Amino acid sequence: MLRNIAAVVIGLLTGAIVIYLVERAGQLIVAAPAGGEIVFGAKIAVVISWFAGVFCGACAGSLVARRWAPAAWVVTIALGGLTGMTLISIPHPLWMVLGALLSVVGGGWLAVRATGAHYGAPPAKPDPMPGF
């Protein structure tokens, strides 16, 4: 149980850090003009950061939870909720809203596939002394 909680926490932290780093890289690559209006390239970087953050966070959660898919999906749902809060608090064009949905769901699904996660009961702790 504690491993699964740690998996979600580590997944959320990993995802948040990746989102920040990819968004920051996008800001450095595509500088905003003096008026402060966010340019199209920077908006693309934000959508890419959502995908990368969910993918990396869900992968981390899955791997810490011994490839247990529900841990990856909890991370995906939590990061998706945070993405949704961003979409609600700051006006975004429709294509970014749809991109967010595809990025979050696609990132979570791809992470489950990439890690070979399963949906059964979480693996039991291995017996340190089998046969005794």
JSON list of C-alpha atoms in Angstrom, two decimals:
[
{"chain": "A", "resi": 1, "resn": "MET", "atom": "CA", "xyz": [0.00, 0.00, 0.00]},
{"chain": "A", "resi": 2, "resn": "LEU", "atom": "CA", "xyz": [2.76, 2.46, 0.92]},
{"chain": "A", "resi": 3, "resn": "ARG", "atom": "CA", "xyz": [4.59, 1.59, -2.30]},
{"chain": "A", "resi": 4, "resn": "ASN", "atom": "CA", "xyz": [1.51, 2.54, -4.32]},
{"chain": "A", "resi": 5, "resn": "ILE", "atom": "CA", "xyz": [1.11, 5.83, -2.48]},
{"chain": "A", "resi": 6, "resn": "ALA", "atom": "CA", "xyz": [4.79, 6.57, -3.03]},
{"chain": "A", "resi": 7, "resn": "ALA", "atom": "CA", "xyz": [4.38, 5.66, -6.70]},
{"chain": "A", "resi": 8, "resn": "VAL", "atom": "CA", "xyz": [1.64, 8.25, -7.13]},
{"chain": "A", "resi": 9, "resn": "VAL", "atom": "CA", "xyz": [3.56, 10.94, -5.26]},
{"chain": "A", "resi": 10, "resn": "ILE", "atom": "CA", "xyz": [6.75, 10.27, -7.24]},
{"chain": "A", "resi": 11, "resn": "GLY", "atom": "CA", "xyz": [4.73, 10.20, -10.46]},
{"chain": "A", "resi": 12, "resn": "LEU", "atom": "CA", "xyz": [3.10, 13.54, -9.69]},
{"chain": "A", "resi": 13, "resn": "LEU", "atom": "CA", "xyz": [6.42, 15.17, -8.81]},
{"chain": "A", "resi": 14, "resn": "THR", "atom": "CA", "xyz": [8.06, 13.75, -11.93]},
{"chain": "A", "resi": 15, "resn": "GLY", "atom": "CA", "xyz": [5.20, 14.93, -14.12]},
{"chain": "A", "resi": 16, "resn": "ALA", "atom": "CA", "xyz": [5.18, 18.42, -12.62]},
{"chain": "A", "resi": 17, "resn": "ILE", "atom": "CA", "xyz": [8.93, 18.82, -13.08]},
{"chain": "A", "resi": 18, "resn": "VAL", "atom": "CA", "xyz": [8.78, 17.63, -16.69]},
{"chain": "A", "resi": 19, "resn": "ILE", "atom": "CA", "xyz": [5.86, 19.97, -17.45]},
{"chain": "A", "resi": 20, "resn": "TYR", "atom": "CA", "xyz": [7.81, 22.89, -15.99]},
{"chain": "A", "resi": 21, "resn": "LEU", "atom": "CA", "xyz": [11.01, 22.04, -17.88]},
{"chain": "A", "resi": 22, "resn": "VAL", "atom": "CA", "xyz": [9.31, 21.56, -21.25]},
{"chain": "A", "resi": 23, "resn": "GLU", "atom": "CA", "xyz": [7.23, 24.74, -20.85]},
{"chain": "A", "resi": 24, "resn": "ARG", "atom": "CA", "xyz": [10.36, 26.65, -19.85]},
{"chain": "A", "resi": 25, "resn": "ALA", "atom": "CA", "xyz": [12.27, 25.30, -22.85]},
{"chain": "A", "resi": 26, "resn": "GLY", "atom": "CA", "xyz": [9.38, 26.40, -25.08]},
{"chain": "A", "resi": 27, "resn": "GLN", "atom": "CA", "xyz": [9.53, 29.89, -23.60]},
{"chain": "A", "resi": 28, "resn": "LEU", "atom": "CA", "xyz": [13.25, 30.09, -24.24]},
{"chain": "A", "resi": 29, "resn": "ILE", "atom": "CA", "xyz": [12.97, 28.79, -27.81]},
{"chain": "A", "resi": 30, "resn": "VAL", "atom": "CA", "xyz": [9.93, 30.88, -28.77]},
{"chain": "A", "resi": 31, "resn": "ALA", "atom": "CA", "xyz": [10.33, 34.28, -27.13]},
{"chain": "A", "resi": 32, "resn": "ALA", "atom": "CA", "xyz": [7.14, 36.28, -26.58]},
{"chain": "A", "resi": 33, "resn": "PRO", "atom": "CA", "xyz": [6.94, 39.67, -28.29]},
{"chain": "A", "resi": 34, "resn": "ALA", "atom": "CA", "xyz": [7.07, 42.89, -26.27]},
{"chain": "A", "resi": 35, "resn": "GLY", "atom": "CA", "xyz": [3.25, 43.09, -26.02]},
{"chain": "A", "resi": 36, "resn": "GLY", "atom": "CA", "xyz": [3.17, 39.96, -23.85]},
{"chain": "A", "resi": 37, "resn": "GLU", "atom": "CA", "xyz": [0.83, 38.02, -26.17]},
{"chain": "A", "resi": 38, "resn": "ILE", "atom": "CA", "xyz": [1.71, 34.34, -26.20]},
{"chain": "A", "resi": 39, "resn": "VAL", "atom": "CA", "xyz": [2.69, 33.24, -29.68]},
{"chain": "A", "resi": 40, "resn": "PHE", "atom": "CA", "xyz": [1.48, 30.05, -31.38]},
{"chain": "A", "resi": 41, "resn": "GLY", "atom": "CA", "xyz": [4.81, 28.23, -30.94]},
{"chain": "A", "resi": 42, "resn": "ALA", "atom": "CA", "xyz": [4.73, 28.76, -27.18]},
{"chain": "A", "resi": 43, "resn": "LYS", "atom": "CA", "xyz": [1.18, 27.39, -27.05]},
{"chain": "A", "resi": 44, "resn": "ILE", "atom": "CA", "xyz": [2.33, 24.28, -28.92]},
{"chain": "A", "resi": 45, "resn": "ALA", "atom": "CA", "xyz": [5.12, 23.89, -26.34]},
{"chain": "A", "resi": 46, "resn": "VAL", "atom": "CA", "xyz": [2.52, 23.99, -23.55]},
{"chain": "A", "resi": 47, "resn": "VAL", "atom": "CA", "xyz": [0.49, 21.18, -25.13]},
{"chain": "A", "resi": 48, "resn": "ILE", "atom": "CA", "xyz": [3.69, 19.18, -25.66]},
{"chain": "A", "resi": 49, "resn": "SER", "atom": "CA", "xyz": [4.63, 19.76, -22.02]},
{"chain": "A", "resi": 50, "resn": "TRP", "atom": "CA", "xyz": [1.29, 18.37, -20.87]},
{"chain": "A", "resi": 51, "resn": "PHE", "atom": "CA", "xyz": [1.85, 15.21, -22.91]},
{"chain": "A", "resi": 52, "resn": "ALA", "atom": "CA", "xyz": [5.49, 14.82, -21.78]},
{"chain": "A", "resi": 53, "resn": "GLY", "atom": "CA", "xyz": [4.62, 15.45, -18.13]},
{"chain": "A", "resi": 54, "resn": "VAL", "atom": "CA", "xyz": [1.76, 12.96, -18.05]},
{"chain": "A", "resi": 55, "resn": "PHE", "atom": "CA", "xyz": [3.80, 10.36, -19.94]},
{"chain": "A", "resi": 56, "resn": "CYS", "atom": "CA", "xyz": [6.88, 10.68, -17.70]},
{"chain": "A", "resi": 57, "resn": "GLY", "atom": "CA", "xyz": [4.85, 10.95, -14.49]},
{"chain": "A", "resi": 58, "resn": "ALA", "atom": "CA", "xyz": [2.68, 7.94, -15.33]},
{"chain": "A", "resi": 59, "resn": "CYS", "atom": "CA", "xyz": [5.77, 5.93, -16.33]},
{"chain": "A", "resi": 60, "resn": "ALA", "atom": "CA", "xyz": [7.41, 6.78, -13.01]},
{"chain": "A", "resi": 61, "resn": "GLY", "atom": "CA", "xyz": [4.26, 5.86, -11.09]},
{"chain": "A", "resi": 62, "resn": "SER", "atom": "CA", "xyz": [3.89, 2.59, -12.95]},
{"chain": "A", "resi": 63, "resn": "LEU", "atom": "CA", "xyz": [7.50, 1.56, -12.45]},
{"chain": "A", "resi": 64, "resn": "VAL", "atom": "CA", "xyz": [7.59, 2.42, -8.73]},
{"chain": "A", "resi": 65, "resn": "ALA", "atom": "CA", "xyz": [4.35, 0.44, -8.28]},
{"chain": "A", "resi": 66, "resn": "ARG", "atom": "CA", "xyz": [5.96, -2.60, -9.96]},
{"chain": "A", "resi": 67, "resn": "ARG", "atom": "CA", "xyz": [4.23, -2.00, -13.31]},
{"chain": "A", "resi": 68, "resn": "TRP", "atom": "CA", "xyz": [0.76, -1.70, -11.83]},
{"chain": "A", "resi": 69, "resn": "ALA", "atom": "CA", "xyz": [-1.41, 0.23, -14.32]},
{"chain": "A", "resi": 70, "resn": "PRO", "atom": "CA", "xyz": [-3.84, 1.81, -11.80]},
{"chain": "A", "resi": 71, "resn": "ALA", "atom": "CA", "xyz": [-0.96, 3.77, -10.26]},
{"chain": "A", "resi": 72, "resn": "ALA", "atom": "CA", "xyz": [-0.16, 5.22, -13.68]},
{"chain": "A", "resi": 73, "resn": "TRP", "atom": "CA", "xyz": [-3.80, 6.13, -14.24]},
{"chain": "A", "resi": 74, "resn": "VAL", "atom": "CA", "xyz": [-4.09, 7.86, -10.85]},
{"chain": "A", "resi": 75, "resn": "VAL", "atom": "CA", "xyz": [-1.10, 10.02, -11.81]},
{"chain": "A", "resi": 76, "resn": "THR", "atom": "CA", "xyz": [-2.68, 10.65, -15.22]},
{"chain": "A", "resi": 77, "resn": "ILE", "atom": "CA", "xyz": [-6.02, 11.68, -13.70]},
{"chain": "A", "resi": 78, "resn": "ALA", "atom": "CA", "xyz": [-4.37, 13.96, -11.13]},
{"chain": "A", "resi": 79, "resn": "LEU", "atom": "CA", "xyz": [-2.19, 15.70, -13.72]},
{"chain": "A", "resi": 80, "resn": "GLY", "atom": "CA", "xyz": [-5.21, 15.89, -16.03]},
{"chain": "A", "resi": 81, "resn": "GLY", "atom": "CA", "xyz": [-7.14, 17.61, -13.25]},
{"chain": "A", "resi": 82, "resn": "LEU", "atom": "CA", "xyz": [-4.36, 20.15, -12.82]},
{"chain": "A", "resi": 83, "resn": "THR", "atom": "CA", "xyz": [-4.34, 20.70, -16.58]},
{"chain": "A", "resi": 84, "resn": "GLY", "atom": "CA", "xyz": [-8.09, 21.22, -16.46]},
{"chain": "A", "resi": 85, "resn": "MET", "atom": "CA", "xyz": [-7.70, 23.79, -13.69]},
{"chain": "A", "resi": 86, "resn": "THR", "atom": "CA", "xyz": [-5.24, 25.67, -15.88]},
{"chain": "A", "resi": 87, "resn": "LEU", "atom": "CA", "xyz": [-7.68, 25.58, -18.79]},
{"chain": "A", "resi": 88, "resn": "ILE", "atom": "CA", "xyz": [-10.46, 26.94, -16.58]},
{"chain": "A", "resi": 89, "resn": "SER", "atom": "CA", "xyz": [-8.44, 29.67, -14.89]},
{"chain": "A", "resi": 90, "resn": "ILE", "atom": "CA", "xyz": [-6.80, 31.05, -18.06]},
{"chain": "A", "resi": 91, "resn": "PRO", "atom": "CA", "xyz": [-8.73, 31.33, -21.33]},
{"chain": "A", "resi": 92, "resn": "HIS", "atom": "CA", "xyz": [-7.36, 28.95, -23.98]},
{"chain": "A", "resi": 93, "resn": "PRO", "atom": "CA", "xyz": [-8.33, 28.43, -27.62]},
{"chain": "A", "resi": 94, "resn": "LEU", "atom": "CA", "xyz": [-10.45, 25.38, -28.41]},
{"chain": "A", "resi": 95, "resn": "TRP", "atom": "CA", "xyz": [-7.58, 23.58, -30.11]},
{"chain": "A", "resi": 96, "resn": "MET", "atom": "CA", "xyz": [-5.56, 23.76, -26.86]},
{"chain": "A", "resi": 97, "resn": "VAL", "atom": "CA", "xyz": [-8.47, 22.33, -24.87]},
{"chain": "A", "resi": 98, "resn": "LEU", "atom": "CA", "xyz": [-8.75, 19.43, -27.31]},
{"chain": "A", "resi": 99, "resn": "GLY", "atom": "CA", "xyz": [-4.95, 19.10, -27.36]},
{"chain": "A", "resi": 100, "resn": "ALA", "atom": "CA", "xyz": [-4.95, 18.92, -23.56]},
{"chain": "A", "resi": 101, "resn": "LEU", "atom": "CA", "xyz": [-7.50, 16.12, -23.58]},
{"chain": "A", "resi": 102, "resn": "LEU", "atom": "CA", "xyz": [-5.58, 14.14, -26.19]},
{"chain": "A", "resi": 103, "resn": "SER", "atom": "CA", "xyz": [-2.25, 14.82, -24.47]},
{"chain": "A", "resi": 104, "resn": "VAL", "atom": "CA", "xyz": [-3.41, 13.68, -21.05]},
{"chain": "A", "resi": 105, "resn": "VAL", "atom": "CA", "xyz": [-5.26, 10.56, -22.17]},
{"chain": "A", "resi": 106, "resn": "GLY", "atom": "CA", "xyz": [-2.64, 9.69, -24.80]},
{"chain": "A", "resi": 107, "resn": "GLY", "atom": "CA", "xyz": [0.25, 10.23, -22.40]},
{"chain": "A", "resi": 108, "resn": "GLY", "atom": "CA", "xyz": [-1.31, 7.99, -19.76]},
{"chain": "A", "resi": 109, "resn": "TRP", "atom": "CA", "xyz": [-2.21, 5.27, -22.24]},
{"chain": "A", "resi": 110, "resn": "LEU", "atom": "CA", "xyz": [1.23, 5.32, -23.84]},
{"chain": "A", "resi": 111, "resn": "ALA", "atom": "CA", "xyz": [2.92, 5.15, -20.41]},
{"chain": "A", "resi": 112, "resn": "VAL", "atom": "CA", "xyz": [0.91, 2.06, -19.48]},
{"chain": "A", "resi": 113, "resn": "ARG", "atom": "CA", "xyz": [1.84, 0.45, -22.80]},
{"chain": "A", "resi": 114, "resn": "ALA", "atom": "CA", "xyz": [5.50, 1.50, -22.63]},
{"chain": "A", "resi": 115, "resn": "THR", "atom": "CA", "xyz": [6.02, 0.11, -19.12]},
{"chain": "A", "resi": 116, "resn": "GLY", "atom": "CA", "xyz": [4.09, -3.09, -19.77]},
{"chain": "A", "resi": 117, "resn": "ALA", "atom": "CA", "xyz": [1.85, -2.35, -16.80]},
{"chain": "A", "resi": 118, "resn": "HIS", "atom": "CA", "xyz": [-0.93, -4.76, -15.82]},
{"chain": "A", "resi": 119, "resn": "TYR", "atom": "CA", "xyz": [-4.36, -4.32, -14.27]},
{"chain": "A", "resi": 120, "resn": "GLY", "atom": "CA", "xyz": [-4.48, -7.25, -11.85]},
{"chain": "A", "resi": 121, "resn": "ALA", "atom": "CA", "xyz": [-3.77, -7.05, -8.16]},
{"chain": "A", "resi": 122, "resn": "PRO", "atom": "CA", "xyz": [-0.49, -5.30, -7.34]},
{"chain": "A", "resi": 123, "resn": "PRO", "atom": "CA", "xyz": [2.40, -7.75, -7.15]},
{"chain": "A", "resi": 124, "resn": "ALA", "atom": "CA", "xyz": [3.03, -9.14, -3.69]},
{"chain": "A", "resi": 125, "resn": "LYS", "atom": "CA", "xyz": [6.27, -8.36, -1.97]},
{"chain": "A", "resi": 126, "resn": "PRO", "atom": "CA", "xyz": [8.77, -11.01, -3.09]},
{"chain": "A", "resi": 127, "resn": "ASP", "atom": "CA", "xyz": [9.66, -13.59, -0.45]},
{"chain": "A", "resi": 128, "resn": "PRO", "atom": "CA", "xyz": [13.25, -12.82, 0.63]},
{"chain": "A", "resi": 129, "resn": "MET", "atom": "CA", "xyz": [13.82, -16.45, 1.70]},
{"chain": "A", "resi": 130, "resn": "PRO", "atom": "CA", "xyz": [11.85, -18.78, -0.57]},
{"chain": "A", "resi": 131, "resn": "GLY", "atom": "CA", "xyz": [11.64, -22.37, 0.55]},
{"chain": "A", "resi": 132, "resn": "PHE", "atom": "CA", "xyz": [11.92, -21.63, 4.30]}
]
